[in-house]
Short mmCIF file of C-alpha atoms in Angstrom, two decimals:
data_model
loop_
_atom_site.label_atom_id
_atom_site.label_comp_id
_atom_site.label_asym_id
_atom_site.label_seq_id
_atom_site.Cartn_x
_atom_site.Cartn_y
_atom_site.Cartn_z
CA MET O 1 -5.60 22.88 57.19
CA LEU O 2 -2.79 24.83 55.56
CA THR O 3 -2.04 28.66 56.35
CA LEU O 4 -0.36 30.74 53.83
CA THR O 5 0.58 34.58 54.82
CA ASN O 6 2.20 37.31 52.53
CA LEU O 7 4.65 34.14 51.38
CA ARG O 8 7.44 35.40 49.51
CA LYS O 9 9.89 33.84 47.08
CA ARG O 10 12.90 35.72 44.79
CA PHE O 11 15.59 33.58 43.05
CA GLY O 12 17.84 36.12 41.08
CA LEU O 13 15.59 39.02 40.10
CA LEU O 14 12.71 36.54 39.12
CA THR O 15 9.31 37.25 42.30
CA ALA O 16 7.69 33.76 41.66
CA VAL O 17 5.43 34.51 44.52
CA ASP O 18 4.88 37.16 45.60
CA GLY O 19 2.69 37.85 48.44
CA LEU O 20 0.62 34.94 48.51
CA SER O 21 -2.23 34.20 51.66
CA LEU O 22 -4.24 31.87 51.55
CA GLU O 23 -6.28 29.20 53.83
CA VAL O 24 -7.33 25.40 53.36
CA ARG O 25 -9.51 24.11 55.24
CA GLN O 26 -10.32 20.76 56.58
CA GLY O 27 -12.17 18.33 54.54
CA GLU O 28 -11.71 19.84 51.34
CA VAL O 29 -9.27 19.67 48.22
CA PHE O 30 -8.51 23.17 47.10
CA GLY O 31 -6.82 23.87 43.67
CA LEU O 32 -4.32 26.06 42.20
CA LEU O 33 -5.21 26.74 39.09
CA GLY O 34 -2.40 28.91 37.01
CA PRO O 35 -0.70 29.30 34.00
CA ASN O 36 2.76 27.52 33.91
CA GLY O 37 5.42 29.94 35.53
CA ALA O 38 2.55 31.08 37.84
CA GLY O 39 3.81 30.05 40.96
CA LYS O 40 2.16 26.75 41.75
CA SER O 41 4.61 24.32 42.99
CA THR O 42 6.96 27.07 44.20
CA THR O 43 4.20 27.71 46.86
CA VAL O 44 3.93 24.10 47.30
CA HIS O 45 7.92 23.55 48.38
CA MET O 46 7.09 26.48 50.41
CA ALA O 47 4.54 24.67 51.89
CA VAL O 48 5.93 21.87 52.67
CA GLY O 49 9.35 22.84 53.71
CA LEU O 50 11.50 22.75 50.45
CA VAL O 51 12.12 25.87 49.82
CA ALA O 52 11.88 28.76 52.66
CA PRO O 53 10.03 31.89 51.78
CA ASP O 54 12.24 35.15 51.77
CA GLU O 55 8.82 37.01 53.25
CA GLY O 56 6.02 35.20 55.01
CA ARG O 57 4.68 32.18 57.32
CA VAL O 58 3.46 28.84 56.54
CA ASP O 59 1.50 27.46 59.23
CA VAL O 60 0.25 23.34 58.70
CA GLY O 61 -2.64 22.71 60.75
CA GLY O 62 -2.10 24.75 63.59
CA ARG O 63 1.17 23.36 64.21
CA GLY O 64 3.50 25.80 63.35
CA ALA O 65 6.16 25.35 60.20
CA PRO O 66 6.72 23.09 58.33
CA SER O 67 10.74 22.94 59.07
CA ASP O 68 9.75 20.86 62.56
CA PRO O 69 10.49 17.15 61.46
CA ALA O 70 7.36 16.61 63.55
CA VAL O 71 5.33 18.48 61.50
CA ARG O 72 6.32 17.26 58.13
CA ARG O 73 5.50 14.36 58.97
CA LEU O 74 1.66 15.64 58.29
CA LEU O 75 2.15 15.83 55.13
CA GLY O 76 2.41 14.16 51.61
CA VAL O 77 3.38 15.47 48.07
CA ALA O 78 3.15 13.87 45.15
CA PRO O 79 5.77 16.24 43.31
CA GLN O 80 5.59 17.06 39.68
CA THR O 81 8.76 15.42 38.79
CA LEU O 82 8.53 12.11 39.97
CA SER O 83 9.25 11.16 43.14
CA LEU O 84 10.61 7.27 42.80
CA TYR O 85 12.94 4.73 42.45
CA ASP O 86 12.78 3.30 39.00
CA GLU O 87 15.52 0.63 39.77
CA LEU O 88 13.20 -1.01 43.01
CA THR O 89 10.20 -2.59 42.43
CA ALA O 90 6.87 -0.48 42.97
CA GLU O 91 6.25 -2.71 46.29
CA GLU O 92 10.21 -1.51 47.43
CA ASN O 93 9.71 2.08 47.05
CA LEU O 94 5.99 2.74 48.53
CA ALA O 95 8.28 0.11 51.55
CA PHE O 96 11.00 1.91 51.80
CA LEU O 97 9.02 5.79 51.79
CA ALA O 98 6.12 4.06 55.02
CA ARG O 99 9.49 2.99 57.06
CA VAL O 100 11.15 6.61 56.57
CA TYR O 101 8.06 7.97 57.79
CA GLY O 102 8.41 6.01 60.83
CA LEU O 103 5.79 2.81 60.13
CA GLY O 104 6.76 -0.69 61.81
CA ARG O 105 7.87 -3.16 59.49
CA PRO O 106 3.96 -4.57 60.16
CA GLY O 107 2.19 -0.51 59.36
CA ALA O 108 4.54 -0.62 56.39
CA ARG O 109 3.42 -3.55 54.63
CA ALA O 110 -0.12 -2.78 55.68
CA ARG O 111 -0.24 0.49 54.26
CA THR O 112 2.37 -0.63 51.30
CA ASP O 113 -0.99 -3.28 50.02
CA TRP O 114 -3.33 -0.70 50.91
CA ALA O 115 -1.43 2.12 48.34
CA LEU O 116 -0.72 -0.37 45.55
CA GLU O 117 -4.41 -2.02 45.76
CA PHE O 118 -5.23 2.24 45.64
CA ALA O 119 -3.33 2.73 42.94
CA GLY O 120 -4.73 -1.04 40.72
CA LEU O 121 -0.85 -2.02 40.68
CA THR O 122 -1.13 -4.59 43.41
CA ASP O 123 -0.75 -7.48 40.05
CA ARG O 124 2.96 -4.80 39.27
CA ARG O 125 4.21 -4.61 42.91
CA ARG O 126 6.77 -6.73 42.10
CA ASP O 127 8.51 -4.75 38.35
CA ARG O 128 11.05 -2.80 38.14
CA VAL O 129 9.61 0.69 37.85
CA SER O 130 11.74 1.46 34.61
CA THR O 131 9.51 -0.99 33.51
CA PHE O 132 6.35 0.80 34.13
CA SER O 133 4.30 3.52 31.64
CA GLY O 134 4.29 7.42 32.14
CA GLY O 135 0.29 7.15 33.37
CA MET O 136 1.01 4.29 35.56
CA LYS O 137 4.29 5.94 37.20
CA ARG O 138 2.08 9.17 38.64
CA ARG O 139 -0.41 6.56 40.22
CA LEU O 140 3.10 5.15 42.34
CA ASN O 141 3.78 8.68 42.75
CA LEU O 142 0.46 9.56 44.06
CA ALA O 143 0.20 6.61 46.78
CA ALA O 144 3.54 7.38 47.59
CA ALA O 145 2.43 10.75 48.81
CA LEU O 146 -0.37 8.58 50.84
CA VAL O 147 1.56 5.53 51.79
CA HIS O 148 1.82 6.73 54.97
CA GLU O 149 -1.88 8.28 56.20
CA PRO O 150 -0.86 12.23 56.06
CA ALA O 151 -3.39 14.70 57.14
CA LEU O 152 -2.62 17.20 54.91
CA LEU O 153 -1.80 15.93 50.51
CA LEU O 154 -0.49 18.25 47.90
CA LEU O 155 -0.84 17.01 44.52
CA ASP O 156 1.57 18.69 41.52
CA GLU O 157 -0.32 18.73 38.48
CA PRO O 158 -0.50 14.52 39.39
CA THR O 159 -1.82 13.79 35.63
CA VAL O 160 0.92 15.62 33.97
CA GLY O 161 2.40 13.75 30.47
CA VAL O 162 0.09 11.31 30.53
CA ASP O 163 -2.51 9.75 28.45
CA PRO O 164 -6.69 9.84 28.82
CA GLN O 165 -7.32 6.57 30.64
CA SER O 166 -4.72 7.27 32.77
CA ARG O 167 -6.20 11.27 33.54
CA HIS O 168 -9.17 9.63 34.50
CA ALA O 169 -7.89 7.27 36.16
CA ILE O 170 -6.13 9.52 38.40
CA PHE O 171 -9.54 11.62 38.23
CA GLU O 172 -11.37 8.69 40.60
CA ARG O 173 -8.60 8.05 43.28
CA ILE O 174 -8.06 11.67 43.40
CA GLU O 175 -12.20 11.46 43.99
CA ALA O 176 -12.25 8.86 46.32
CA LEU O 177 -9.76 10.40 48.14
CA ARG O 178 -12.27 13.56 48.73
CA ASP O 179 -15.14 11.97 48.73
CA ALA O 180 -13.36 10.23 52.20
CA GLY O 181 -12.31 13.98 53.57
CA CYS O 182 -9.26 14.07 52.65
CA THR O 183 -8.03 17.68 53.22
CA ILE O 184 -5.62 17.87 49.81
CA VAL O 185 -4.31 21.72 48.02
CA TYR O 186 -4.98 20.83 44.03
CA THR O 187 -2.33 22.60 41.54
CA THR O 188 -3.45 22.51 38.26
CA HIS O 189 -3.55 24.56 34.93
CA TYR O 190 -6.35 23.38 33.34
CA MET O 191 -9.78 24.86 34.30
CA GLU O 192 -11.12 21.59 33.74
CA GLU O 193 -9.43 20.03 36.46
CA ALA O 194 -10.42 22.43 39.00
CA ALA O 195 -13.49 21.63 38.25
CA ARG O 196 -14.28 18.04 38.55
CA LEU O 197 -12.01 18.47 41.59
CA CYS O 198 -12.33 20.74 43.78
CA ASN O 199 -14.50 22.42 46.23
CA ARG O 200 -13.23 25.49 45.83
CA VAL O 201 -10.07 27.50 43.23
CA GLY O 202 -7.25 30.17 43.87
CA ILE O 203 -6.23 31.18 40.80
CA ILE O 204 -2.55 32.93 40.54
CA ASP O 205 -1.03 34.42 38.23
CA ARG O 206 2.90 36.01 38.85
CA GLY O 207 2.86 35.15 42.27
CA ARG O 208 -0.50 36.52 43.27
CA LEU O 209 -3.60 35.94 44.72
CA LEU O 210 -6.04 36.97 42.04
CA ALA O 211 -9.31 35.05 42.82
CA LEU O 212 -11.01 33.00 44.74
#
């Protein structure tokens, strides 16, 4: 579902990703485990086309690079930095993103309802995101990545900064996606998260794959 071949990315004198190659199989949760600054987020940014690699190749589902808009539609990403509009309601955030991904009005409404239910936020659907707790925002961030039913979901440290109860709720939702056969790339620096959620784990540091 995702193939990274000899990826390299430099920012000035810093080499963030250094010859990284790996494959993510369809239907698995693949963990990208490493300390802060290991190159996990940069790898995700290249995988979804936010950052162009200096060298190497990204292939999504055998359909080519994420620079192609048709390929990008296969992807859902929940970035570490929340990708939400605070001045909009939860419902408005999801409906807007569904329309951006090309869903018609009836489809967008149905997927928005599903995503709110999945995130456990149906009762807060008409509240502005600015009133949400950190854990609620993280759950909505996950729902936003899923609203268009992506073939591949990339989660970049989705539990960062949340309380234990919210963390557990996010785990349960990711486990439900895993059990449903969703293909997921999950980045974390917590060993226990990778052990609980992932079928396979790639350990990286300084942008290099150390073990699989």
